[in-house]
Coordinates of C-alpha atoms and ligand atoms in Angstrom, one line a residue:
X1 CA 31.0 -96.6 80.3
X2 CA 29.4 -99.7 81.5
X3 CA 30.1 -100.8 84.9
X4 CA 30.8 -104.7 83.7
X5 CA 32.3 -105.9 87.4
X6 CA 30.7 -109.1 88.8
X7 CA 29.8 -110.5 92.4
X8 CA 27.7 -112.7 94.0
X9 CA 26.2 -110.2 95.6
X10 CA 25.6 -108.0 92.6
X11 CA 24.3 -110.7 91.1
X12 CA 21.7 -111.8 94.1
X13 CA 20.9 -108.6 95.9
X14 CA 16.8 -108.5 95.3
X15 CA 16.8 -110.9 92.6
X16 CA 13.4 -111.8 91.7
X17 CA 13.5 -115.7 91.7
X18 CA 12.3 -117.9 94.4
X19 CA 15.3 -120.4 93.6
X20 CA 17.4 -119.5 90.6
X21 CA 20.4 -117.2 91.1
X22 CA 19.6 -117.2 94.5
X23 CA 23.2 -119.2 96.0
X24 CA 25.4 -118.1 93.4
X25 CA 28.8 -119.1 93.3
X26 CA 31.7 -116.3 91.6
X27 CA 34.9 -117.0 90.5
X28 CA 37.1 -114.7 88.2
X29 CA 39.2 -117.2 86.4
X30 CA 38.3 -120.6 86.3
X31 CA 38.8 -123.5 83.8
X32 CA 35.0 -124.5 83.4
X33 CA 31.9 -123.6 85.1
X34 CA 30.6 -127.1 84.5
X35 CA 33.1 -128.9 86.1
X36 CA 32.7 -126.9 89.6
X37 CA 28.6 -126.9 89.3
X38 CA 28.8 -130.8 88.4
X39 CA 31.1 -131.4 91.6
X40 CA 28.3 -129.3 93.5
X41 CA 25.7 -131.1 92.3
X42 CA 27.3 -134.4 93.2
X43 CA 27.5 -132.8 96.7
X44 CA 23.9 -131.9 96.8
X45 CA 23.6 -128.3 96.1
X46 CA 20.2 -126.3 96.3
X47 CA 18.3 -126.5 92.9
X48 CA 19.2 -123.5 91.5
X49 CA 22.7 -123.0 92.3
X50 CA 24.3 -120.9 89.6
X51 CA 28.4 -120.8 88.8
X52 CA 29.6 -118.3 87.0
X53 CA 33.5 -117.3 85.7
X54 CA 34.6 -113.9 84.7
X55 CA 36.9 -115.9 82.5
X56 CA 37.0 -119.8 81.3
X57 CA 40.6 -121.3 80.6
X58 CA 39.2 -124.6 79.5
X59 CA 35.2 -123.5 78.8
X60 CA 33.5 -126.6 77.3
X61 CA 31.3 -126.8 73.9
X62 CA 29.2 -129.3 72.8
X63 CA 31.1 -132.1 70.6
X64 CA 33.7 -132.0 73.1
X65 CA 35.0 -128.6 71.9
X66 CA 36.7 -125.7 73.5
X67 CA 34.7 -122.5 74.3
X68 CA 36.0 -119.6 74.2
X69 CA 34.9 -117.0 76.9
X70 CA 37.4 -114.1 77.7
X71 CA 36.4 -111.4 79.9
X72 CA 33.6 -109.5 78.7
X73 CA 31.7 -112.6 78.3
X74 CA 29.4 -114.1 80.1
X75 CA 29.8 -117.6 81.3
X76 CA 27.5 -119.4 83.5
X77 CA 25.8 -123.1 84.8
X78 CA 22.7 -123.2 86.7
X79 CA 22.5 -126.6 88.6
X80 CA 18.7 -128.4 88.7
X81 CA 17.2 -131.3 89.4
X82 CA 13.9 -131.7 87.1
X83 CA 11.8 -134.7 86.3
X84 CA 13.0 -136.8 83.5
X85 CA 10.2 -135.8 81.6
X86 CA 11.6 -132.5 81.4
X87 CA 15.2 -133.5 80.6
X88 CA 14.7 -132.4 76.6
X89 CA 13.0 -128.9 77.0
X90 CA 16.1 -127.7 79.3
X91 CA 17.4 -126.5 75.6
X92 CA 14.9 -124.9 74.6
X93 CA 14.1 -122.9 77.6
X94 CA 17.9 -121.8 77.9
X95 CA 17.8 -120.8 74.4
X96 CA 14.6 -119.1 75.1
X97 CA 15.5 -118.0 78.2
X98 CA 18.6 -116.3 76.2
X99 CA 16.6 -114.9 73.3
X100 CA 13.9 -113.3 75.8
X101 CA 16.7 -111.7 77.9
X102 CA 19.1 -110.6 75.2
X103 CA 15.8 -108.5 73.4
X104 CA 14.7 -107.1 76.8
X105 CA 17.9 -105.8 77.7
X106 CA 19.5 -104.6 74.3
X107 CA 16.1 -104.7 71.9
X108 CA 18.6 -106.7 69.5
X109 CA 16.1 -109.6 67.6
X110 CA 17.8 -113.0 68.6
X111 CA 16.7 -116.6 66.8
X112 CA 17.7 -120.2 67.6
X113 CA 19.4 -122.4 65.3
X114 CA 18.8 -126.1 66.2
X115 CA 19.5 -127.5 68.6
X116 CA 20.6 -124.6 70.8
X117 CA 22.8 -121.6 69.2
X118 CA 21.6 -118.3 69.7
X119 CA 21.6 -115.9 66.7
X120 CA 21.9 -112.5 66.1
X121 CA 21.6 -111.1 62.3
X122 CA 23.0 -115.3 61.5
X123 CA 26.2 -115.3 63.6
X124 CA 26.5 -117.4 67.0
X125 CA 26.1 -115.4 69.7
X126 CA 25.4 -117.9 72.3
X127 CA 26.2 -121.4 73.0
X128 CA 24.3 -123.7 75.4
X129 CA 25.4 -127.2 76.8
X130 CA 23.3 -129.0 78.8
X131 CA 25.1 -131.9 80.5
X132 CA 22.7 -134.4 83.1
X133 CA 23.6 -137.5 85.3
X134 CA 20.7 -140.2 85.6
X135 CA 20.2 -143.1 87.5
X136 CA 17.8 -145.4 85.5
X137 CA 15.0 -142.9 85.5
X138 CA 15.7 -140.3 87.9
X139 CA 18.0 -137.5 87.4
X140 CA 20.5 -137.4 89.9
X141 CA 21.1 -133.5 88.2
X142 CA 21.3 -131.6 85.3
X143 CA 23.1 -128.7 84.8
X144 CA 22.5 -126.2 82.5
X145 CA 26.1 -123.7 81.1
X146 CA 25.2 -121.2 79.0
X147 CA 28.0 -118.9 77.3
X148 CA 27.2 -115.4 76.0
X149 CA 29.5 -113.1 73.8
X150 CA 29.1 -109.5 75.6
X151 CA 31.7 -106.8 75.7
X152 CA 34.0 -108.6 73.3
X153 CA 35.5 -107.1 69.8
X154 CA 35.3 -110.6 67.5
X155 CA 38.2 -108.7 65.5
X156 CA 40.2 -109.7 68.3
X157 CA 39.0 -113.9 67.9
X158 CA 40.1 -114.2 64.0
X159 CA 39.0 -118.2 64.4
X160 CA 35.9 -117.5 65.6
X161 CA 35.1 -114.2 63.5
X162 CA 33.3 -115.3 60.7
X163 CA 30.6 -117.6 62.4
X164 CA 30.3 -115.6 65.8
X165 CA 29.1 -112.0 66.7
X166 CA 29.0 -110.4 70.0
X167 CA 26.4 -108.0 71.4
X168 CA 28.5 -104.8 72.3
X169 CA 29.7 -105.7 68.4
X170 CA 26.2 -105.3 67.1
X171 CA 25.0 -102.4 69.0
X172 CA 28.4 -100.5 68.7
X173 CA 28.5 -100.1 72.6
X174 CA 28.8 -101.9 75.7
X175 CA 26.3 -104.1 77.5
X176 CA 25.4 -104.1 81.2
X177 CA 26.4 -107.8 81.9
X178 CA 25.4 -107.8 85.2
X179 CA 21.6 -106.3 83.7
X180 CA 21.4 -109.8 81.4
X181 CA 22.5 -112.2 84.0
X182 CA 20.2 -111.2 86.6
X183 CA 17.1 -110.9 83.6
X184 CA 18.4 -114.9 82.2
X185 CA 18.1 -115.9 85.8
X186 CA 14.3 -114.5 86.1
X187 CA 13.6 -115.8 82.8
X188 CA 15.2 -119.7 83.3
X189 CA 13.2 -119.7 86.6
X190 CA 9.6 -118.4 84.7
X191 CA 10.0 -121.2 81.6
X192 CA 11.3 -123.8 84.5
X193 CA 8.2 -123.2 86.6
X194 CA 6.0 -123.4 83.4
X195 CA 7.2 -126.8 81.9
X196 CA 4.4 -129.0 83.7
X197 CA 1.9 -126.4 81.7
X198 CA 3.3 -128.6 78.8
X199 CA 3.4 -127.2 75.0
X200 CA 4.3 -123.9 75.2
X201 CA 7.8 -123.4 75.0
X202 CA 8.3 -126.3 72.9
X203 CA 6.3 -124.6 70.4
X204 CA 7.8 -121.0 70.9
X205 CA 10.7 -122.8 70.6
X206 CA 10.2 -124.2 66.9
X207 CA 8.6 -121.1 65.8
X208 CA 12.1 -118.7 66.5
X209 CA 14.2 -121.6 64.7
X210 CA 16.0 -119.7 61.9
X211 CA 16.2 -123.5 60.8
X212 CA 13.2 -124.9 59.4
X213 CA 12.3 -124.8 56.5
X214 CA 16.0 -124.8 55.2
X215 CA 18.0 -127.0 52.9
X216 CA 20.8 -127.7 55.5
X217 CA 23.5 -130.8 56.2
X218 CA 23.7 -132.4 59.2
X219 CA 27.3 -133.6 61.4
X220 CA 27.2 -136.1 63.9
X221 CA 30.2 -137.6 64.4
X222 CA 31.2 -139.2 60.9
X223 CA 27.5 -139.5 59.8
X224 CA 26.1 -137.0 57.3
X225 CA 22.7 -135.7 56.3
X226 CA 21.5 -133.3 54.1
X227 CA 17.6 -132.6 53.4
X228 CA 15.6 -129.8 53.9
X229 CA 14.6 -129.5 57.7
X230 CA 11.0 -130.4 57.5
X231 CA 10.2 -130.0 61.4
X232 CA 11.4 -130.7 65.5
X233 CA 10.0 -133.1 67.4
X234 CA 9.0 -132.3 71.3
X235 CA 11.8 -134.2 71.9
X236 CA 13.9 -131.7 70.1
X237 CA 14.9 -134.0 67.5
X238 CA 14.9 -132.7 63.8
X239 CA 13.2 -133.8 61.2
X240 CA 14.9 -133.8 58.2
X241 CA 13.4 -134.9 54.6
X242 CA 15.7 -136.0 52.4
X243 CA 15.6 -135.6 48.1
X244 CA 14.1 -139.2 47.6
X245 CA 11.5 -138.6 50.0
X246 CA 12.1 -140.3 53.1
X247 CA 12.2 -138.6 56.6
X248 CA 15.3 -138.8 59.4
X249 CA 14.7 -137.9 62.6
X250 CA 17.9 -136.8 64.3
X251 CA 19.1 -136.2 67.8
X252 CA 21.8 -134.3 67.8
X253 CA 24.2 -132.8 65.7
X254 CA 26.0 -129.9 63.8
X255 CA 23.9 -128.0 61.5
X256 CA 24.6 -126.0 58.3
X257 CA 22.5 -123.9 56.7
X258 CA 22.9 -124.2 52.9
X259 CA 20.7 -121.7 51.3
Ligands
LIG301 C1 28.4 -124.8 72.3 O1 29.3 -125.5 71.9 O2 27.8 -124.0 71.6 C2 28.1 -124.8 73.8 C3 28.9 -123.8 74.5 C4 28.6 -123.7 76.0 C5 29.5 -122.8 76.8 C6 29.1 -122.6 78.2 S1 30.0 -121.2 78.9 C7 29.4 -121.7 80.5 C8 29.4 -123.2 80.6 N1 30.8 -123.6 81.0 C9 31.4 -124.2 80.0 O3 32.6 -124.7 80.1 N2 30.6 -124.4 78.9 C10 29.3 -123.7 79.1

């Protein structure tokens, strides 16, 4: 049986980062991890500041949606304060920064569907929201909450069953949660460190998209596309060709995959 018990300590105790993970802030039960790290940022906390909830009562999703993250889960915001430049690739490194952890620690395969779901075998097993504050062009923060289905049976989450997955679901055991944090925290402090390099993990990025390449539609708010998602921008927009020829680059939205 898998010891799946959280501290800060636990957590921190020779971590191998120079910043991330390194002040980390626990709480069992807490409505959202964003809220508190957005309230610490505002307050000036050290770059790398993580918060992290055995349990959200209020988690938040992108398109102002509820997460759900019971116990067994893993529910987290890291708290940075990057260049504006680099304000697009924090997606992409968190989903990478999933994807490389989640294979190292359980050897399941894990793929991104745009703009930042993590798959296993098609079915969401992580959501990321990024959430930032500027001030004309400097970014006061950005912070970074990240939302992992662990030790959870999906039976149990009818509503979410037949989109979502969990990893102790897929591999028919438990998963050392404490193992994956302290591995996402090493590997969101490598792709941080390497994003003046430039290109890379935009383009490792695109190629572990289960998306391109796809006939999909497109939600944002009461617009719709569909089109066959041609490419992604550095920017992380998509590019989306439509039947009559023409090209739509879009920011954000809620993809479905049609064939
Ligand atoms: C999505 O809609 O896919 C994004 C979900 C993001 C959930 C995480 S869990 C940790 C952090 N705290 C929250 O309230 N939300 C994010």
């Amino acid at each position: 049986m898998v010891d799946n018990s959280l501290s800060s300590a636990s957590i921190t105790n020779n971590l191998e980062t120079r910043f991330i993970g390194q002040r980390v802030i626990y709480y069992p039960s807490l409505t959202s991890t964003m809220e508190v790290a957005k309230r610490e940022a505002q307050q000036g906390a050290a770059e790398g500041t993580i918060i992290i909830a055995d349990e959200q009562t209020a988690g938040k999703g992108r398109m102002k949606r509820l997460w759900l993250s019971p116990r067994g889960s893993i529910a987290l915001s890291v708290i940075l304060y990057p260049d504006v430049a680099y304000l697009p690739s924090l997606v992409m490194l968190a989903s990478l920064a999933v994807v490389h952890s989640i294979e190292a620690v359980t050897s399941l395969e894990a793929q991104v569907k745009w703009p930042n779901d993590v798959l296993i075998r098609g079915k969401k097993v992580c959501g990321i929201l990024v959430e930032s504050e500027l001030r004309r062009d400097i970014v006061n923060y950005a912070i970074v909450g990240i939302g992992v289905n662990v030790n959870l049976r999906l039976a149990d989450f009818p509503e979410i069953l037949p989109i979502a997955t969990s990893l102790s679901d897929e591999l028919g055991r438990e998963v050392s949660r404490l193992e994956l944090i302290r591995r996402l925290l090493v590997e969101i402090e490598r792709l941080y460190l390497a994003l003046p390099a430039g290109g890379s993990i935009y383009e490792e990025w695109r190629d572990k998209l289960v998306t391109l390449g796809r006939r999909v539609s497109v939600n944002w708010g009461i617009t719709s596309y569909e089109g066959i998602a041609e490419s992604v921008a550095s920017d992380g927009s998509l590019l989306l060709r439509h039947s009559d020829g023409s090209l739509t680059k879009i920011m954000a939205g809620d993809i479905t995959l049609r064939d």
